[in-house]
CSV table of N, CA and C in Angstrom, one decimal:
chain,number,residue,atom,x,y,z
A,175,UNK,N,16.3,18.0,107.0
A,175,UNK,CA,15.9,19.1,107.8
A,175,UNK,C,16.3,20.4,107.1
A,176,UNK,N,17.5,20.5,106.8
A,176,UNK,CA,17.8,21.8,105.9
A,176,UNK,C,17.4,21.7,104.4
A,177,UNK,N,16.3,20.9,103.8
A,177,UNK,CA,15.6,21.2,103.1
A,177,UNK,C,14.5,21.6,102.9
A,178,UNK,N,14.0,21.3,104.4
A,178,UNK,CA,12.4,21.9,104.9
A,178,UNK,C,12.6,23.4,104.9
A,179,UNK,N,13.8,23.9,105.8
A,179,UNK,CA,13.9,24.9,106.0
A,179,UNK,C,14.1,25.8,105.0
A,180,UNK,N,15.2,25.1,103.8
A,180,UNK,CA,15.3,26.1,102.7
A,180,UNK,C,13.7,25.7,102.0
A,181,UNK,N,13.1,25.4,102.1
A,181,UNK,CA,11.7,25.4,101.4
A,181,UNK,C,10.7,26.2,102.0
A,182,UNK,N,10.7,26.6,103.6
A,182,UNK,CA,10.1,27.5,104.1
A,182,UNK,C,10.4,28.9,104.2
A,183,UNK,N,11.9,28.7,103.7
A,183,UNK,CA,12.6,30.3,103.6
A,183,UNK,C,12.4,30.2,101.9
A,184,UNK,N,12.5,30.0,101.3
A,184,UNK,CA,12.0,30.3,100.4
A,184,UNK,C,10.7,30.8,99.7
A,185,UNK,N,9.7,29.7,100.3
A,185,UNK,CA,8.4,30.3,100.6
A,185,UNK,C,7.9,31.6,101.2
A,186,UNK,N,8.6,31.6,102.1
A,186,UNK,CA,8.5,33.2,102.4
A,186,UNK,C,8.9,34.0,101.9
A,187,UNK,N,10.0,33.7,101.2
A,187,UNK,CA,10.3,35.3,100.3
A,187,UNK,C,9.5,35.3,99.1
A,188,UNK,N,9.0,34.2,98.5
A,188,UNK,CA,8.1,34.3,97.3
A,188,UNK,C,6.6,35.1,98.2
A,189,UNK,N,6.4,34.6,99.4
A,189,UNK,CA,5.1,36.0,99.8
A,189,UNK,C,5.2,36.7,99.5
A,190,UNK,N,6.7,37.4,100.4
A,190,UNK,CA,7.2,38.8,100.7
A,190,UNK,C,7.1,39.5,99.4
A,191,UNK,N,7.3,39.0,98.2
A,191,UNK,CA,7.5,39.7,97.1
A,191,UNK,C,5.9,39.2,95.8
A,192,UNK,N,4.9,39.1,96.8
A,192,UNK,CA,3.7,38.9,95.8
A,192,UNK,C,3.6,40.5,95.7
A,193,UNK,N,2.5,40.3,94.2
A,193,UNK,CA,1.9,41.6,94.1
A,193,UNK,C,0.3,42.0,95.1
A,194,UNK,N,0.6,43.0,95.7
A,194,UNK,CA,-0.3,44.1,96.3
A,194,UNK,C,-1.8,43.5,95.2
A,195,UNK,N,-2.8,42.8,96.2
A,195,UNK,CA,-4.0,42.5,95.8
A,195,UNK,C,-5.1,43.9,95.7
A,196,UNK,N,-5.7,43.5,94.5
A,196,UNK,CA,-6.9,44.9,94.4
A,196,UNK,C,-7.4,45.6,95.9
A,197,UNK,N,-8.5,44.4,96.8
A,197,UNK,CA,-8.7,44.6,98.0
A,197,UNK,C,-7.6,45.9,98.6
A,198,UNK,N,-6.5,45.2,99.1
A,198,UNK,CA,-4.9,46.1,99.2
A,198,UNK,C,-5.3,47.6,99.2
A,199,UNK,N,-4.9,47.7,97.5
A,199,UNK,CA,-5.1,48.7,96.7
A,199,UNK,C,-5.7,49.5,97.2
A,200,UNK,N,-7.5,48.9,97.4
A,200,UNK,CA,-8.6,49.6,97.4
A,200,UNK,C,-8.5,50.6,98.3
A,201,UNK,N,-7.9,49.7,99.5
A,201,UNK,CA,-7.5,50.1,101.2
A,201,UNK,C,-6.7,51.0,101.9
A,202,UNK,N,-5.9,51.0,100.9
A,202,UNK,CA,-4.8,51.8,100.4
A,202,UNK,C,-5.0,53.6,100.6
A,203,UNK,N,-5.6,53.7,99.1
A,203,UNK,CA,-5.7,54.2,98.1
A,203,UNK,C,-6.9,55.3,99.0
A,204,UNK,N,-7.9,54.6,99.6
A,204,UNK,CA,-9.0,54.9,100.4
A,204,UNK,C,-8.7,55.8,101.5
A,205,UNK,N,-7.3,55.0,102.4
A,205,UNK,CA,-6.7,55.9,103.1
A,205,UNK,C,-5.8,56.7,103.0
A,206,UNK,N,-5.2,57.4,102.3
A,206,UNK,CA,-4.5,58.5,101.7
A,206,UNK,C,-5.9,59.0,102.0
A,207,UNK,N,-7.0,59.2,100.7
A,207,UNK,CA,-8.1,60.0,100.8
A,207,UNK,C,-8.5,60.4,102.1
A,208,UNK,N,-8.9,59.4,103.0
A,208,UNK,CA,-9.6,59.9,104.6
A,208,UNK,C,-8.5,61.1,105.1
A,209,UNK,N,-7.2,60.4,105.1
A,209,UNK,CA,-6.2,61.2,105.6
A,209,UNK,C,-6.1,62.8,105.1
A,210,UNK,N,-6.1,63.1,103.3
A,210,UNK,CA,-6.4,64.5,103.1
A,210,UNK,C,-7.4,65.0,103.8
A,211,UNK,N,-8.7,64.0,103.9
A,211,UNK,CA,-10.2,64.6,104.2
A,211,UNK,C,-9.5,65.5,105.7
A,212,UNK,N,-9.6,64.6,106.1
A,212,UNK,CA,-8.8,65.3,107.6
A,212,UNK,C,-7.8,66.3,108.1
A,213,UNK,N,-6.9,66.0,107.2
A,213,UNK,CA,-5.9,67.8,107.0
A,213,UNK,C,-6.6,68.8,106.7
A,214,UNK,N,-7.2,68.6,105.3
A,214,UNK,CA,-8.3,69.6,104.7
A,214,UNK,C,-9.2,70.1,105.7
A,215,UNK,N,-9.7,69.3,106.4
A,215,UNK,CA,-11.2,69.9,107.4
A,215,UNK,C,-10.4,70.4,108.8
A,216,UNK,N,-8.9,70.5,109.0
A,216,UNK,CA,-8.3,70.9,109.6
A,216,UNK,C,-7.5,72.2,109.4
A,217,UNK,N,-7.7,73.0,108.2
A,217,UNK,CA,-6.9,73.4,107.6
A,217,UNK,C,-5.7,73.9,107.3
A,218,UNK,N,-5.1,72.4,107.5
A,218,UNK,CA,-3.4,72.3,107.2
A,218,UNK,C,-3.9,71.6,105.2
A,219,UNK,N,-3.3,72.9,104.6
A,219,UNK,CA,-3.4,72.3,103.6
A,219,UNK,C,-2.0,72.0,103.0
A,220,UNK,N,-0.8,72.0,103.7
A,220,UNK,CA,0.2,71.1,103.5
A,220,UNK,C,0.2,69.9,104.2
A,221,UNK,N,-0.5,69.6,104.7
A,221,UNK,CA,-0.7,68.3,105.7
A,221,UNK,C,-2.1,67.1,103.8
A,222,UNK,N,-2.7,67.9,103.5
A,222,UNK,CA,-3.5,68.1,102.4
A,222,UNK,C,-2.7,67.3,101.0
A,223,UNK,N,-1.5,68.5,101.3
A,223,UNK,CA,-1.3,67.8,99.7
A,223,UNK,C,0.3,66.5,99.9
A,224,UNK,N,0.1,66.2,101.2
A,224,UNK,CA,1.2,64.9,101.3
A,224,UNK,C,1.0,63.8,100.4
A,225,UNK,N,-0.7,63.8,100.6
A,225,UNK,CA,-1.1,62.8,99.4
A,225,UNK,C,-0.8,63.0,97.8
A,226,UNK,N,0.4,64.3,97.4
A,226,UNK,CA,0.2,64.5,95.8
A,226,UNK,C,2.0,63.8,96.2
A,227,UNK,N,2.0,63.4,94.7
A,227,UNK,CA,3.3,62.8,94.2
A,227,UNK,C,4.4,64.4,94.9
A,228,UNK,N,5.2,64.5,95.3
A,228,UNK,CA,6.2,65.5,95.4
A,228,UNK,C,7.4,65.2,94.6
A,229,UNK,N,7.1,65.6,93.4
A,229,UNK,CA,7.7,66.3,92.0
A,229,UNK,C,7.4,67.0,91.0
A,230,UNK,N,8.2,67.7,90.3
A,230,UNK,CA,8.1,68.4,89.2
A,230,UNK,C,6.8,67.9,87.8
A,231,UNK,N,6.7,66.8,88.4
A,231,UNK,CA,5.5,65.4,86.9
A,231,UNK,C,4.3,65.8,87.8
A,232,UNK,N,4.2,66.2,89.0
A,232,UNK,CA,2.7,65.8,89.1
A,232,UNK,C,2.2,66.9,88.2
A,233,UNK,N,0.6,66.5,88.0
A,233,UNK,CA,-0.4,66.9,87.2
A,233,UNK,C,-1.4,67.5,87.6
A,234,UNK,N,-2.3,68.5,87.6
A,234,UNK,CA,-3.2,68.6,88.0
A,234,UNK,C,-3.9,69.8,87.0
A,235,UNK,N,-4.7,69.4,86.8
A,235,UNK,CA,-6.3,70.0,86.1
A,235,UNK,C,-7.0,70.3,86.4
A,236,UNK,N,-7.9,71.7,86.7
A,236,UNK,CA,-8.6,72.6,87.0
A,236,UNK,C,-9.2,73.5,86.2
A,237,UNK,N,-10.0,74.3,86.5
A,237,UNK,CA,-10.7,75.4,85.8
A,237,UNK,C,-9.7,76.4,85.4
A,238,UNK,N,-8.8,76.3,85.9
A,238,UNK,CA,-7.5,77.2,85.1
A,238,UNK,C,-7.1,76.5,84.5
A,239,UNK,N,-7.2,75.0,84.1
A,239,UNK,CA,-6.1,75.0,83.5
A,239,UNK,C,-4.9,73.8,83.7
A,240,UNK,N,-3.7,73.5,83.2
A,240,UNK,CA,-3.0,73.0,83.6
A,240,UNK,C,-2.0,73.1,84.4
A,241,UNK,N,-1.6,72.7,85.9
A,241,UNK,CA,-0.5,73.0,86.6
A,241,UNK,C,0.6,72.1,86.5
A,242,UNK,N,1.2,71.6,86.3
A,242,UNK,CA,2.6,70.9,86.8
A,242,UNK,C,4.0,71.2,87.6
A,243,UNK,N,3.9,70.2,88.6
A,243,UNK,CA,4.4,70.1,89.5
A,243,UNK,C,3.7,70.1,90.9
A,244,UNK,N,4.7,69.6,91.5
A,244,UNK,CA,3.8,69.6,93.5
A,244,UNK,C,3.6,70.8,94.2
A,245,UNK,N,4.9,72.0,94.1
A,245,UNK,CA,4.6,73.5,94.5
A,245,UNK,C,4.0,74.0,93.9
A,246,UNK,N,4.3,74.6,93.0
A,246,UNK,CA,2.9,75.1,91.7
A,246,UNK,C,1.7,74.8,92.1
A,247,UNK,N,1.2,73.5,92.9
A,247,UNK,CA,-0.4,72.8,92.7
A,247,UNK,C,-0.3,73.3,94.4
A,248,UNK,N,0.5,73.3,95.2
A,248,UNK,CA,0.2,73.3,96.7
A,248,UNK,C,0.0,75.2,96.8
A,249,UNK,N,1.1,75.6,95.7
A,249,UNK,CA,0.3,77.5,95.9
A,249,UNK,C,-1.0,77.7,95.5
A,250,UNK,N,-1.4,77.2,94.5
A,250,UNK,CA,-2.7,77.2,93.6
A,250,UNK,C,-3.7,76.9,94.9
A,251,UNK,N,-3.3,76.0,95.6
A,251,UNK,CA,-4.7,75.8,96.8
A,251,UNK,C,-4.1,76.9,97.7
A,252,UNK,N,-3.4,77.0,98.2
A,252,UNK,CA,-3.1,78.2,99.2
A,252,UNK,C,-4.0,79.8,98.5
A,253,UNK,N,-3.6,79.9,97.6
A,253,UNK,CA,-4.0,81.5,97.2
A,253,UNK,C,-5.7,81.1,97.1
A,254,UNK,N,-6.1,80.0,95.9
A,254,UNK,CA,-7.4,79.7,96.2
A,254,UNK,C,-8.6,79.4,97.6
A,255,UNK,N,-7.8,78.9,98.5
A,255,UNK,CA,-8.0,78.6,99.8
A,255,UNK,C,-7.5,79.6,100.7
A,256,UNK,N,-7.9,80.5,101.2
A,256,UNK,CA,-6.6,81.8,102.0
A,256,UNK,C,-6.7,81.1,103.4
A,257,UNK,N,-8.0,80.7,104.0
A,257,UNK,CA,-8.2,80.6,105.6
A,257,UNK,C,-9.0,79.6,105.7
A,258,UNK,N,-9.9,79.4,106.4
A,258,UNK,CA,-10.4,78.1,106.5
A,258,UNK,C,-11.9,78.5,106.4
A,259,UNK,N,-12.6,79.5,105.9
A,259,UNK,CA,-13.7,79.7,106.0
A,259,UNK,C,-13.8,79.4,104.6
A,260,UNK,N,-12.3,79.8,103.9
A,260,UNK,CA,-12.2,79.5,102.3
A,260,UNK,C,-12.3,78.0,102.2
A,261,UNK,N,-11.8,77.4,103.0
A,261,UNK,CA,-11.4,76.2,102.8
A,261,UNK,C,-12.8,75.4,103.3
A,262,UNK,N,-13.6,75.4,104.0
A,262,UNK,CA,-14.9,75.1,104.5
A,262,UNK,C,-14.4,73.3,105.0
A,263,UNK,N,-15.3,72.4,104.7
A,263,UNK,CA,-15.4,71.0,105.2
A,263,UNK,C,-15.6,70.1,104.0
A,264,UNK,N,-14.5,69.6,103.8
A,264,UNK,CA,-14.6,68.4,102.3
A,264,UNK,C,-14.7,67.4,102.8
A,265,UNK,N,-15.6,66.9,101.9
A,265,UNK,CA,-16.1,65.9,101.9
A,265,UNK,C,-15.7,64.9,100.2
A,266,UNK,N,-15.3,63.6,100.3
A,266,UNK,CA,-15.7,62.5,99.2
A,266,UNK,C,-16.9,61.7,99.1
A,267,UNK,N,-17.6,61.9,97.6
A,267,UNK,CA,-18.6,60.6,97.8
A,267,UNK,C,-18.6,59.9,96.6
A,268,UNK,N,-19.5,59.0,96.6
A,268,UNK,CA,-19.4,58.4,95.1
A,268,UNK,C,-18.3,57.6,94.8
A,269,UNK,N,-17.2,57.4,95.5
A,269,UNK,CA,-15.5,56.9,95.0
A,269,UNK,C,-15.9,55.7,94.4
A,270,UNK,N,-14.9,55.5,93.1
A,270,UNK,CA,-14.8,53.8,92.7
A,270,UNK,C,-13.8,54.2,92.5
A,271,UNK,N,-13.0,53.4,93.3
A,271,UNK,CA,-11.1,53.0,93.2
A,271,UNK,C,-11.3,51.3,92.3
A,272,UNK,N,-10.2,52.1,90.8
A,272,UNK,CA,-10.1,50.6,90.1
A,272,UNK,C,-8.3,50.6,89.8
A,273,UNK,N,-8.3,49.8,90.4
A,273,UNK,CA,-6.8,48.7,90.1
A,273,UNK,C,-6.7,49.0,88.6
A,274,UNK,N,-5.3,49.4,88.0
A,274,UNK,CA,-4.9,49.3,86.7
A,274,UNK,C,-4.1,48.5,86.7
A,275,UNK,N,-3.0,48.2,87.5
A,275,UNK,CA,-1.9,47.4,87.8
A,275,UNK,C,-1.5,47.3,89.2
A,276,UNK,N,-0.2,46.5,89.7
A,276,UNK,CA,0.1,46.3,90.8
A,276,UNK,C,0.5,47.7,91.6
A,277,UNK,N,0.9,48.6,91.1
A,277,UNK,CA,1.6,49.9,91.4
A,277,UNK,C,0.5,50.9,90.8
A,278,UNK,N,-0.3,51.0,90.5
A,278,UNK,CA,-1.3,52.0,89.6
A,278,UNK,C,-2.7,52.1,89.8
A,279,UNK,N,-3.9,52.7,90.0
A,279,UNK,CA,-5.0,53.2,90.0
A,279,UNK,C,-5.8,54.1,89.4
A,280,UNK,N,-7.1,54.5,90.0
A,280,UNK,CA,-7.4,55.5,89.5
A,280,UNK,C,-9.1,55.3,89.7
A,281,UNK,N,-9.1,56.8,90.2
A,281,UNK,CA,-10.6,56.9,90.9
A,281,UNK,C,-11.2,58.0,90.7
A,282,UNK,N,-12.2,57.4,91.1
A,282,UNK,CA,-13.4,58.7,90.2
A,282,UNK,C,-14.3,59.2,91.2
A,283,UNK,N,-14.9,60.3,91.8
A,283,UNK,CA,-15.7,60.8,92.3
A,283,UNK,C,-16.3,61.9,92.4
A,284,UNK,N,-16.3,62.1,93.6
A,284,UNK,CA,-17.3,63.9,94.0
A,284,UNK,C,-16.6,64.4,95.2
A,285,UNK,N,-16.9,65.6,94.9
A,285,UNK,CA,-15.6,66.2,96.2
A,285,UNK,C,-16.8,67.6,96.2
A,286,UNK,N,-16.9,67.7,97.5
A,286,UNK,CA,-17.8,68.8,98.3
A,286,UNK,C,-17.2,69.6,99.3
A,287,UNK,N,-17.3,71.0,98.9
A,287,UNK,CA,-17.2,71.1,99.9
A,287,UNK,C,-18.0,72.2,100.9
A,288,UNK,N,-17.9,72.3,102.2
A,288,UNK,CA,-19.3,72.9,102.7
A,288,UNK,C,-18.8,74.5,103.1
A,289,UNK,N,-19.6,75.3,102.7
A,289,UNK,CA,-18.7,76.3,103.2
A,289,UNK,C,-20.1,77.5,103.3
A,290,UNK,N,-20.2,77.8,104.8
A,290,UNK,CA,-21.4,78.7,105.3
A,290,UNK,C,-21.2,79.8,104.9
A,291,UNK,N,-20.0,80.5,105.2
A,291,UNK,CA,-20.1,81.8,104.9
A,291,UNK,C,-19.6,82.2,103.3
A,292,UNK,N,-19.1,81.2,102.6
A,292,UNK,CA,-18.2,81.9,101.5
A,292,UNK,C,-19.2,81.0,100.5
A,293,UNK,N,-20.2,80.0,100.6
A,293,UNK,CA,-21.0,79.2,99.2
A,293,UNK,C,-20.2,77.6,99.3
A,294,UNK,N,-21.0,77.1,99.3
A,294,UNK,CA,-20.6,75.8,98.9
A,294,UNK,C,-20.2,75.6,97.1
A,295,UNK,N,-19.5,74.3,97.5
A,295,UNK,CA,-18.9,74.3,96.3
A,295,UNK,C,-18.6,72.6,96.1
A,296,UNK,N,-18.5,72.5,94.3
A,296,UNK,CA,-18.6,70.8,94.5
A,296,UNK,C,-17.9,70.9,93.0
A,297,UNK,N,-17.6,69.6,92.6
A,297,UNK,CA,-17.9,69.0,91.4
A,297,UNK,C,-17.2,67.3,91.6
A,298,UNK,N,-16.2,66.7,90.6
A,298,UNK,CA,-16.0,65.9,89.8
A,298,UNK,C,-14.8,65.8,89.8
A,299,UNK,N,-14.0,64.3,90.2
A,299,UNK,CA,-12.5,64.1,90.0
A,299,UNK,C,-12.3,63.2,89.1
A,300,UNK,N,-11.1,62.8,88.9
A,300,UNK,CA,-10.6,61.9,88.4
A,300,UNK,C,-9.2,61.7,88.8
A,301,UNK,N,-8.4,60.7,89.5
A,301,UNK,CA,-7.0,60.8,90.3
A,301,UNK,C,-6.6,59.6,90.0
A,302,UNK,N,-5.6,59.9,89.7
A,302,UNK,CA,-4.8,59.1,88.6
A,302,UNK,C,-3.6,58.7,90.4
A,303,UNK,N,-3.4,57.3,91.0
A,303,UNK,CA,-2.5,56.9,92.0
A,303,UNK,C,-1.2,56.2,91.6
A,304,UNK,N,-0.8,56.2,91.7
A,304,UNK,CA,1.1,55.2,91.6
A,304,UNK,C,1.5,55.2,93.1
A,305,UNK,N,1.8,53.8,93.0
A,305,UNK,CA,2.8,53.3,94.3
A,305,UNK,C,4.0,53.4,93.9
A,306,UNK,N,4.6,54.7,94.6
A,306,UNK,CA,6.1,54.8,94.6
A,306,UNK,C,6.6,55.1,96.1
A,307,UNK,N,7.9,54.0,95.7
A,307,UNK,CA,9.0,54.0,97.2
A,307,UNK,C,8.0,53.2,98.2
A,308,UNK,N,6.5,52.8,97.5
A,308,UNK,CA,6.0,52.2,98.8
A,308,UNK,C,5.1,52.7,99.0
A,309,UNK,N,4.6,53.9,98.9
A,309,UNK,CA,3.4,54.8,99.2
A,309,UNK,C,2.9,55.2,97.8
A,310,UNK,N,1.2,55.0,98.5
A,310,UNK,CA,0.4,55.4,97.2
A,310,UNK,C,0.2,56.9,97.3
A,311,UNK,N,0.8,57.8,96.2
A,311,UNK,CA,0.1,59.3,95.6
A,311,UNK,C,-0.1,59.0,94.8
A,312,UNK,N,-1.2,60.9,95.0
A,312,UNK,CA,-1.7,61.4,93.3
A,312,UNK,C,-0.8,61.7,92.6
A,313,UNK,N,-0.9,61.1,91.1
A,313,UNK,CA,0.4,61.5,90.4
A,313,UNK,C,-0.3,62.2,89.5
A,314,UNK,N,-1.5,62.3,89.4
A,314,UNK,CA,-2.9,63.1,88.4
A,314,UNK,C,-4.1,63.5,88.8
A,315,UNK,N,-4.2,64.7,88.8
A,315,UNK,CA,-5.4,65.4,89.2
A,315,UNK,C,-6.2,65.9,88.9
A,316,UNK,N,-7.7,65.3,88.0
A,316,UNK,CA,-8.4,66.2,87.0
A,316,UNK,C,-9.8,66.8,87.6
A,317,UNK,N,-9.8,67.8,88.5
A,317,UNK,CA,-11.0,68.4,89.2
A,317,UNK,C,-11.8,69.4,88.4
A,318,UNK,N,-12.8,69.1,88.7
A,318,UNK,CA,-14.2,69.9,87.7
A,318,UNK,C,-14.8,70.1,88.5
């Protein structure tokens, strides 16, 4: 009897500690995104960038340029973004989220956004994800 048991307690911890399946990942990774979509069209754009890594390494690429770090990249949308007419209605399309590793991603798409009074506006990402402490952020941000 206490061999069954140590074989089902053992079993279960070899679960407990598999690796995070692509599917997972995909699901993941997908929801972070819905979640910014939602702050964003709300305009809490600190609610926005919970999904960036918060540290000094995050990355992000833009038409200016290179920024590093999480405040650096969360002022950059504030000054760019002032109100919410600035900020209009984002939208994602196009996504392919691909698995690099058990902890790592990276996705590619189109980011829209709709904006009546101030011009719409679009292009092209590229986001680089890491699972840290358990939670997937952007740890890389290349918008065009």
């Amino acid at each position: 009897m206490k061999q069954i048991v140590g074989l089902v307690l053992g079993a279960a911890l070899l679960c407990s500690c598999a690796t995070t399946r692509p599917g997972s990942q995909r699901q993941d990774i997908s929801q972070v995104l819905t979640t910014q979509t939602a702050a964003w069209n709300q305009g809490d754009i600190s609610g926005f960038m919970q999904g960036y890594w918060q540290s000094d390494s995050l990355v992000f690429i833009g038409k200016s340029g290179l920024t590093y770090g999480w405040q650096p990249t969360l002022d950059n949308y504030r000054r760019s973004y002032p109100d919410a007419a600035a900020m209009g209605q984002l939208t994602f399309s196009n996504l392919r989220i691909t698995p690099i590793s058990p902890d790592a991603a990276h996705v590619v798409g189109r980011w829209q956004l709709a904006r009546p009074a101030a011009g719409n506006l679009g292009g092209h990402f590229l986001l680089v994800f890491r699972r840290i402490a358990g939670r997937w952020v952007i740890v890389a941000d290349h918008s065009s």
